[in-house]
Tab-separated table of C-alpha atoms and ligand atoms in Angstrom:
chain	number	residue	atom	x	y	z
A	1	MET	CA	77.543	164.112	147.749
A	2	ILE	CA	74.790	165.797	145.738
A	3	THR	CA	71.430	164.098	145.501
A	4	LEU	CA	68.543	164.912	143.172
A	5	GLY	CA	65.125	163.980	144.549
A	6	ILE	CA	62.083	163.484	142.307
A	7	GLU	CA	58.574	163.586	143.737
A	8	GLY	CA	55.387	162.647	141.882
A	9	THR	CA	52.982	160.667	144.080
A	10	ALA	CA	49.860	162.689	143.350
A	11	HIS	CA	49.092	166.215	142.165
A	12	THR	CA	52.585	167.647	142.573
A	13	PHE	CA	55.721	167.106	140.508
A	14	GLY	CA	58.770	168.239	142.421
A	15	ALA	CA	62.516	168.183	141.981
A	16	GLY	CA	64.948	169.166	144.698
A	17	VAL	CA	68.647	168.986	145.377
A	18	ALA	CA	70.177	168.188	148.782
A	19	ASP	CA	73.749	167.574	149.914
A	20	SER	CA	74.793	164.921	152.440
A	21	ASP	CA	74.916	167.484	155.279
A	22	GLY	CA	71.173	167.991	154.927
A	23	ARG	CA	71.477	171.325	153.186
A	24	ILE	CA	68.622	171.911	150.724
A	25	LEU	CA	70.156	173.549	147.643
A	26	SER	CA	66.860	173.818	145.690
A	27	ASN	CA	63.252	172.712	145.861
A	28	VAL	CA	61.144	173.314	142.747
A	29	ILE	CA	57.421	172.473	142.977
A	30	ASP	CA	54.972	172.298	140.064
A	31	MET	CA	51.438	171.471	141.095
A	32	HIS	CA	48.713	170.207	138.779
A	33	ARG	CA	45.453	172.019	139.376
A	34	PRO	CA	42.513	170.352	137.612
A	35	ALA	CA	40.316	172.817	135.717
A	36	SER	CA	37.189	171.286	137.250
A	37	GLY	CA	36.292	168.424	139.582
A	38	GLY	CA	38.807	166.430	141.553
A	39	LEU	CA	42.168	164.986	140.759
A	40	HIS	CA	42.306	162.533	137.844
A	41	PRO	CA	45.370	160.262	138.047
A	42	ARG	CA	45.866	160.104	134.269
A	43	GLU	CA	45.656	163.863	133.892
A	44	ALA	CA	48.001	164.467	136.781
A	45	ALA	CA	50.453	161.971	135.227
A	46	ASN	CA	50.264	163.814	131.891
A	47	HIS	CA	51.031	167.025	133.739
A	48	HIS	CA	54.045	165.391	135.430
A	49	ALA	CA	55.337	164.030	132.077
A	50	GLU	CA	55.144	167.508	130.590
A	51	VAL	CA	56.910	169.347	133.405
A	52	ALA	CA	59.415	166.665	134.483
A	53	ALA	CA	62.429	167.717	132.355
A	54	PRO	CA	62.064	171.488	132.853
A	55	THR	CA	61.469	171.058	136.601
A	56	ILE	CA	64.585	168.920	137.027
A	57	LEU	CA	66.680	171.359	135.011
A	58	LYS	CA	65.354	174.273	137.064
A	59	ALA	CA	66.218	172.437	140.273
A	60	ALA	CA	69.800	171.990	139.096
A	61	GLU	CA	70.008	175.606	137.999
A	62	GLU	CA	68.632	176.940	141.282
A	63	ALA	CA	71.079	174.750	143.172
A	64	GLY	CA	73.885	176.274	141.135
A	65	ILE	CA	75.022	172.924	139.719
A	66	SER	CA	75.082	171.162	136.395
A	67	VAL	CA	73.146	167.881	136.071
A	68	ARG	CA	76.574	166.237	135.663
A	69	ASP	CA	77.334	167.158	139.305
A	70	ILE	CA	74.525	164.932	140.567
A	71	ASP	CA	75.907	161.884	142.373
A	72	LEU	CA	72.653	160.058	143.285
A	73	VAL	CA	69.038	160.202	142.097
A	74	ALA	CA	66.206	159.415	144.511
A	75	PHE	CA	62.514	159.190	143.752
A	76	SER	CA	59.184	158.577	145.510
A	77	MET	CA	58.430	154.911	145.063
A	78	GLY	CA	55.083	155.093	146.836
A	79	PRO	CA	52.497	155.237	148.250
A	80	GLY	CA	50.574	157.146	145.621
A	81	LEU	CA	48.682	157.057	142.355
A	82	GLY	CA	50.124	154.489	139.881
A	83	PRO	CA	50.226	156.639	136.732
A	84	CYS	CA	51.869	159.554	138.637
A	85	LEU	CA	54.391	157.332	140.412
A	86	ARG	CA	55.422	155.760	137.103
A	87	VAL	CA	56.289	159.154	135.582
A	88	ALA	CA	58.561	160.073	138.525
A	89	ALA	CA	60.156	156.630	138.495
A	90	THR	CA	60.762	156.787	134.733
A	91	ALA	CA	62.355	160.224	135.046
A	92	ALA	CA	64.619	158.942	137.832
A	93	ARG	CA	65.627	155.818	135.906
A	94	SER	CA	66.516	157.794	132.828
A	95	MET	CA	68.717	160.151	134.916
A	96	SER	CA	70.400	157.145	136.534
A	97	VAL	CA	71.114	155.453	133.219
A	98	SER	CA	72.148	158.539	131.279
A	99	LEU	CA	74.410	159.934	134.020
A	100	GLY	CA	75.664	156.526	135.205
A	101	ILE	CA	74.717	157.256	138.821
A	102	PRO	CA	73.016	155.156	141.525
A	103	ILE	CA	69.225	155.283	142.046
A	104	ILE	CA	67.178	154.862	145.245
A	105	GLY	CA	63.407	154.600	145.544
A	106	VAL	CA	62.122	155.987	148.829
A	107	ASN	CA	58.969	155.835	150.899
A	108	HIS	CA	57.158	159.146	150.568
A	109	CYS	CA	55.748	159.151	154.132
A	110	ILE	CA	59.168	158.588	155.666
A	111	ALA	CA	60.519	161.404	153.510
A	112	HIS	CA	57.985	163.788	155.105
A	113	LEU	CA	59.234	162.637	158.494
A	114	GLU	CA	62.973	162.819	157.866
A	115	ILE	CA	62.870	166.258	156.295
A	116	GLY	CA	60.975	167.397	159.387
A	117	ASN	CA	63.728	166.025	161.602
A	118	ALA	CA	66.457	167.614	159.517
A	119	ALA	CA	64.783	170.999	159.118
A	120	THR	CA	63.657	171.478	162.716
A	121	GLY	CA	66.366	169.659	164.676
A	122	CYS	CA	63.921	167.458	166.550
A	123	GLU	CA	65.348	164.000	167.255
A	124	ASP	CA	62.854	161.397	168.241
A	125	PRO	CA	59.354	162.701	167.688
A	126	VAL	CA	55.902	161.324	167.378
A	127	MET	CA	54.974	162.566	163.938
A	128	LEU	CA	51.526	163.585	162.896
A	129	TYR	CA	51.585	163.151	159.115
A	130	ALA	CA	48.461	164.837	157.786
A	131	SER	CA	48.119	165.251	154.040
A	132	GLY	CA	45.583	164.667	151.300
A	133	GLY	CA	45.986	160.951	150.907
A	134	ASN	CA	47.472	160.069	154.300
A	135	THR	CA	46.754	160.618	157.976
A	136	GLN	CA	49.082	158.722	160.271
A	137	VAL	CA	50.653	158.963	163.707
A	138	VAL	CA	54.162	157.559	163.309
A	139	ALA	CA	57.135	157.085	165.638
A	140	TYR	CA	60.452	155.274	165.580
A	141	SER	CA	60.789	152.049	167.518
A	142	GLY	CA	63.110	149.089	166.911
A	143	GLN	CA	64.558	149.919	163.469
A	144	ARG	CA	61.177	150.904	161.938
A	145	TYR	CA	58.902	153.851	161.739
A	146	ARG	CA	55.787	152.321	163.275
A	147	ILE	CA	52.245	153.476	162.610
A	148	PHE	CA	50.527	154.031	165.961
A	149	GLY	CA	47.285	155.296	164.555
A	150	GLU	CA	45.859	156.244	161.176
A	151	THR	CA	42.694	157.031	159.263
A	152	GLN	CA	40.366	154.143	158.654
A	153	ASP	CA	38.913	155.755	155.530
A	154	ILE	CA	40.111	158.916	153.778
A	155	GLY	CA	42.985	161.251	154.553
A	156	ILE	CA	42.078	164.485	156.286
A	157	GLY	CA	43.140	166.580	153.325
A	158	ASN	CA	40.974	164.523	150.967
A	159	MET	CA	38.052	165.161	153.312
A	160	LEU	CA	38.718	168.930	153.222
A	161	ASP	CA	39.152	168.850	149.442
A	162	LYS	CA	35.957	166.870	148.801
A	163	LEU	CA	33.983	168.982	151.189
A	164	GLY	CA	35.367	172.137	149.574
A	165	ARG	CA	34.422	170.886	146.123
A	166	GLU	CA	30.829	170.190	147.232
A	167	LEU	CA	30.660	173.626	148.857
A	168	GLY	CA	31.990	175.330	145.698
A	169	LEU	CA	35.366	176.294	147.116
A	170	GLY	CA	37.381	174.732	144.248
A	171	PHE	CA	40.013	172.048	144.318
A	172	TYR	CA	42.670	171.903	147.054
A	173	ALA	CA	40.296	173.444	149.500
A	174	GLY	CA	42.397	173.297	152.691
A	175	PRO	CA	43.533	176.920	152.493
A	176	ALA	CA	40.034	178.189	151.635
A	177	ILE	CA	38.510	176.263	154.534
A	178	GLU	CA	41.204	177.695	156.863
A	179	LYS	CA	40.329	181.233	155.789
A	180	LEU	CA	36.591	180.718	156.281
A	181	ALA	CA	37.147	179.075	159.666
A	182	GLU	CA	38.854	182.202	160.991
A	183	LYS	CA	35.509	183.969	160.674
A	184	GLY	CA	33.374	181.164	162.184
A	185	ASP	CA	32.578	181.104	165.876
A	186	ARG	CA	29.772	178.562	166.401
A	187	LEU	CA	30.772	174.994	167.108
A	188	LEU	CA	28.269	172.805	165.278
A	189	ASP	CA	27.769	169.168	166.094
A	190	LEU	CA	29.859	166.850	163.882
A	191	PRO	CA	30.838	163.183	164.366
A	192	TYR	CA	33.985	162.925	166.477
A	193	SER	CA	35.330	159.620	165.136
A	194	VAL	CA	38.206	158.308	167.200
A	195	LYS	CA	38.380	154.539	167.437
A	196	GLY	CA	41.231	153.434	169.666
A	197	MET	CA	44.215	155.056	168.010
A	198	ASP	CA	42.512	155.430	164.665
A	199	VAL	CA	40.374	158.157	163.174
A	200	ALA	CA	37.769	158.368	160.398
A	201	PHE	CA	36.660	161.369	158.356
A	202	SER	CA	34.088	160.433	155.747
A	203	GLY	CA	31.140	160.647	158.167
A	204	MET	CA	32.204	164.184	159.067
A	205	MET	CA	32.098	165.223	155.473
A	206	THR	CA	28.562	163.909	154.979
A	207	ALA	CA	27.414	165.592	158.202
A	208	ALA	CA	29.018	168.897	157.252
A	209	LEU	CA	27.185	168.886	153.921
A	210	SER	CA	23.879	168.263	155.635
A	211	LEU	CA	24.589	171.218	157.992
A	212	ARG	CA	24.975	173.360	154.881
A	213	LYS	CA	21.633	172.141	153.592
A	214	LYS	CA	20.086	173.206	156.895
A	215	GLY	CA	21.348	176.722	156.226
A	216	HIS	CA	24.420	177.041	158.462
A	217	SER	CA	27.060	179.468	157.240
A	218	LEU	CA	30.199	178.283	155.437
A	219	GLU	CA	32.260	180.035	158.125
A	220	ASP	CA	30.664	178.095	161.000
A	221	ILE	CA	30.895	174.817	159.071
A	222	ALA	CA	34.577	175.397	158.237
A	223	PHE	CA	35.290	176.340	161.868
A	224	SER	CA	33.481	173.275	163.244
A	225	VAL	CA	35.147	170.895	160.786
A	226	GLN	CA	38.585	172.205	161.707
A	227	GLU	CA	37.962	172.157	165.497
A	228	THR	CA	36.516	168.635	165.395
A	229	ALA	CA	38.949	167.047	162.929
A	230	PHE	CA	42.067	168.656	164.441
A	231	GLY	CA	40.828	167.782	167.936
A	232	MET	CA	40.657	164.127	166.880
A	233	LEU	CA	44.219	164.321	165.560
A	234	ALA	CA	45.493	165.995	168.718
A	235	GLU	CA	43.879	163.303	170.828
A	236	VAL	CA	45.462	160.311	169.088
A	237	THR	CA	48.846	162.040	168.777
A	238	GLU	CA	48.829	162.844	172.501
A	239	ARG	CA	47.940	159.294	173.365
A	240	ALA	CA	50.773	157.988	171.259
A	241	MET	CA	53.192	160.340	172.979
A	242	ALA	CA	51.984	159.236	176.414
A	243	HIS	CA	52.133	155.517	175.621
A	244	ILE	CA	55.600	155.477	174.097
A	245	GLY	CA	57.067	158.247	176.256
A	246	LYS	CA	58.137	160.738	173.604
A	247	SER	CA	58.520	164.400	174.345
A	248	GLU	CA	58.582	165.798	170.832
A	249	VAL	CA	55.823	166.095	168.267
A	250	LEU	CA	56.545	166.817	164.632
A	251	LEU	CA	53.972	167.908	162.027
A	252	GLY	CA	54.253	167.133	158.344
A	253	GLY	CA	52.172	166.764	155.177
A	254	GLY	CA	50.217	169.422	153.365
A	255	VAL	CA	47.631	169.927	156.112
A	256	ALA	CA	50.466	170.845	158.522
A	257	GLN	CA	50.452	174.175	156.739
A	258	ASN	CA	47.277	175.012	158.633
A	259	SER	CA	47.812	177.583	161.418
A	260	ARG	CA	44.964	176.341	163.562
A	261	LEU	CA	46.294	172.761	163.502
A	262	ARG	CA	49.716	174.089	164.464
A	263	GLU	CA	48.218	176.114	167.310
A	264	MET	CA	46.256	173.161	168.694
A	265	MET	CA	49.190	170.779	168.490
A	266	ARG	CA	51.506	173.331	170.115
A	267	ALA	CA	49.064	173.772	173.013
A	268	MET	CA	48.753	169.964	173.448
A	269	ALA	CA	52.546	169.630	173.500
A	270	GLU	CA	53.024	172.487	175.968
A	271	ASP	CA	50.411	171.004	178.282
A	272	ARG	CA	52.480	167.862	178.541
A	273	GLY	CA	55.810	169.629	178.808
A	274	ALA	CA	56.717	168.528	175.307
A	275	GLU	CA	57.845	170.452	172.271
A	276	MET	CA	56.157	170.887	168.909
A	277	PHE	CA	58.106	171.178	165.626
A	278	VAL	CA	56.967	171.939	162.097
A	279	PRO	CA	59.113	172.634	159.046
A	280	ASP	CA	58.741	175.451	156.592
A	281	ARG	CA	55.572	175.269	154.469
A	282	ARG	CA	57.356	174.266	151.239
A	283	LEU	CA	58.804	171.290	153.114
A	284	CYS	CA	55.389	170.295	154.487
A	285	MET	CA	53.752	169.901	151.108
A	286	ASP	CA	54.850	167.289	148.584
A	287	ASN	CA	58.339	168.240	147.377
A	288	GLY	CA	61.470	166.858	145.813
A	289	ALA	CA	63.895	168.140	148.496
A	290	MET	CA	62.542	165.730	151.078
A	291	ILE	CA	62.995	162.865	148.622
A	292	ALA	CA	66.595	163.930	147.960
A	293	TRP	CA	67.328	164.097	151.635
A	294	LEU	CA	65.896	160.655	152.495
A	295	GLY	CA	67.688	159.149	149.433
A	296	SER	CA	70.907	160.687	150.706
A	297	LEU	CA	70.408	159.268	154.254
A	298	MET	CA	69.657	155.786	152.875
A	299	HIS	CA	72.642	155.827	150.531
A	300	GLU	CA	74.972	156.927	153.333
A	301	SER	CA	73.670	154.049	155.460
A	302	GLY	CA	74.602	151.583	152.761
A	303	VAL	CA	71.318	151.041	150.920
A	304	ARG	CA	71.811	150.213	147.245
A	305	MET	CA	69.164	149.481	144.619
A	306	ASP	CA	69.382	147.863	141.250
A	307	LEU	CA	67.287	149.371	138.401
A	308	ARG	CA	65.212	146.185	138.525
A	309	ASP	CA	64.210	146.963	142.140
A	310	THR	CA	62.739	150.328	141.249
A	311	GLY	CA	59.171	149.279	140.438
A	312	VAL	CA	56.598	151.626	142.023
A	313	ARG	CA	54.484	150.572	145.015
A	314	GLN	CA	51.073	152.232	145.227
A	315	ARG	CA	50.408	150.893	148.738
A	316	PHE	CA	53.894	151.175	150.165
A	317	ARG	CA	53.510	151.238	153.960
A	318	THR	CA	55.587	153.383	156.309
A	319	ASP	CA	56.465	150.409	158.515
A	320	GLU	CA	57.748	148.184	155.708
A	321	VAL	CA	61.107	149.962	155.484
A	322	PRO	CA	64.001	148.801	157.710
A	323	VAL	CA	65.528	151.983	159.077
A	324	PHE	CA	69.327	151.565	158.982
A	325	TRP	CA	70.228	155.212	159.013
A	326	ARG	CA	69.270	156.030	162.589
A	327	PRO	CA	71.863	155.489	165.281
B	1	LIG	P1	50.378	162.630	150.260
B	1	LIG	O1	50.828	161.980	148.975
B	1	LIG	O2	51.455	162.708	151.257
B	1	LIG	O3	49.101	162.137	150.764
B	1	LIG	P2	49.258	164.988	149.071
B	1	LIG	O4	49.335	164.469	147.668
B	1	LIG	O5	47.944	165.082	149.663
B	1	LIG	O6	50.282	164.157	149.919
B	1	LIG	P3	50.339	167.398	150.193
B	1	LIG	O7	50.933	168.560	149.439
B	1	LIG	O8	51.144	166.764	151.230
B	1	LIG	O9	49.957	166.403	149.070
B	1	LIG	O10	48.954	167.829	150.840
B	1	LIG	C1	47.925	168.414	150.112
B	1	LIG	C2	46.729	168.532	151.014
B	1	LIG	O11	46.978	169.577	151.990
B	1	LIG	C3	45.453	168.963	150.276
B	1	LIG	O12	44.419	168.082	150.712
B	1	LIG	C4	45.238	170.368	150.733
B	1	LIG	O13	43.862	170.762	150.780
B	1	LIG	C5	45.826	170.358	152.134
B	1	LIG	N1	46.206	171.673	152.605
B	1	LIG	C6	47.034	172.587	152.038
B	1	LIG	N2	47.067	173.745	152.728
B	1	LIG	C7	46.217	173.569	153.759
B	1	LIG	C8	45.784	174.436	154.849
B	1	LIG	N3	46.246	175.633	154.981
B	1	LIG	N4	44.874	173.899	155.723
B	1	LIG	C9	44.427	172.652	155.594
B	1	LIG	N5	44.765	171.826	154.596
B	1	LIG	C10	45.654	172.280	153.719
B	2	LIG	FE1	52.863	163.928	150.724
C-alpha cells in the first residue's frame, strides 16, 4: 500500500510517500522563511497554499509513482496553527475526493515518534520531542502515548528562535545558536526551570537578553543557553526513564538536529546502561514522510475516517489518540 503524507502544522509544507513496510519513497520539504520578524500564521498558510500542488507532485515523482498509484492520503490534523493546518487538510481532502481514496488525519507529535521508531529500530522508548512549538517527554503505556513531562510555557525551539531574533540572528535561530555555542566556554547563570517533570523556558530567554545587555558575548550566551536548557531536558527525560523502567531514549522534533543535545542525551543514556536513538535530520524536522508512515500504521490497524471527521485540531494532544497499532 502506498501512502501520501501531507504536513503543514507551522512553517513547513511537506509531502512524503511511504509504503506499508515503512520504506520512505520520498520526502519533499518546503519551508516558509519570513522576510523579517517571526512566523505569521496567515503568511505561512499562503506559502503552503502556493507550494501544495507542486510539492505533492514532486513527492510522487521522486517516489517514482504516479498520483494514481496512491492508495491512502494522510495529513497532520494538529496540533498547529489553524490557517496552516487548514491548507494541509484541504489539500488532503481534495486528493481523497479526486482519487477516490481513504483519508486519515494524524496527530503530528505521534508522527514524530513513530517515524523515529521505524527509522532507528528502537522499540519502546521514552521520547524527547523537542521542536519549535512543542517540548514533551512521551512514552507508551496502556494503549496511549502518555505525556510524562512538558513545557509549561513555550517550546524550546520557540525560545531559541525568539532569542535569536532579539539578538539579530534571523528567524529559525537554532542552527545559528548551535554554531555560536561551539565557540563559547563560559557558563553564565541562567534560570534552570524544572518543576517536577515539567520545564519552562521563557524566563531563560529574558535572562539571556539581560546578559547580552551586560556585555556578555553571543558565544557565551549561546553556550550557556544550550547547556542549561538541554540539561533541563536531560534531567526530566532521565527521570521518566527511571520511573517507568525504559531502556531506550528517542529524540525527535527540529531541535533534535542539534549535535550538543544529541551528545548530552547519549551520555545520559550510556550512564544508565540505556541506548539513545535519533533519526536522520530530515526526519527530525517537520516532514510529510512521517505523516505518511503514521497514516499507514493507523490504516493497517483498522482506523478509518469519514471526510466529515477531518476537521483540524489546533490543540490536539498526544495522549488523546488510542493507539491500536502497537502489539
Ligand atoms: P512542531 O510543529 O512539532 O512544534 P516546528 O514547527 O517547530 O514543529 P520543527 O521543524 O520540528 O518544526 O522544528 C523547528 C525548530 O527546530 C525551530 O525552532 C528551529 O530553530 C529548531 N532547530 C532547527 N535546527 C536546530 C539546531 N541545530 N539546534 C537547535 N534548534 C534547531
Ligand atoms: Fe513538528
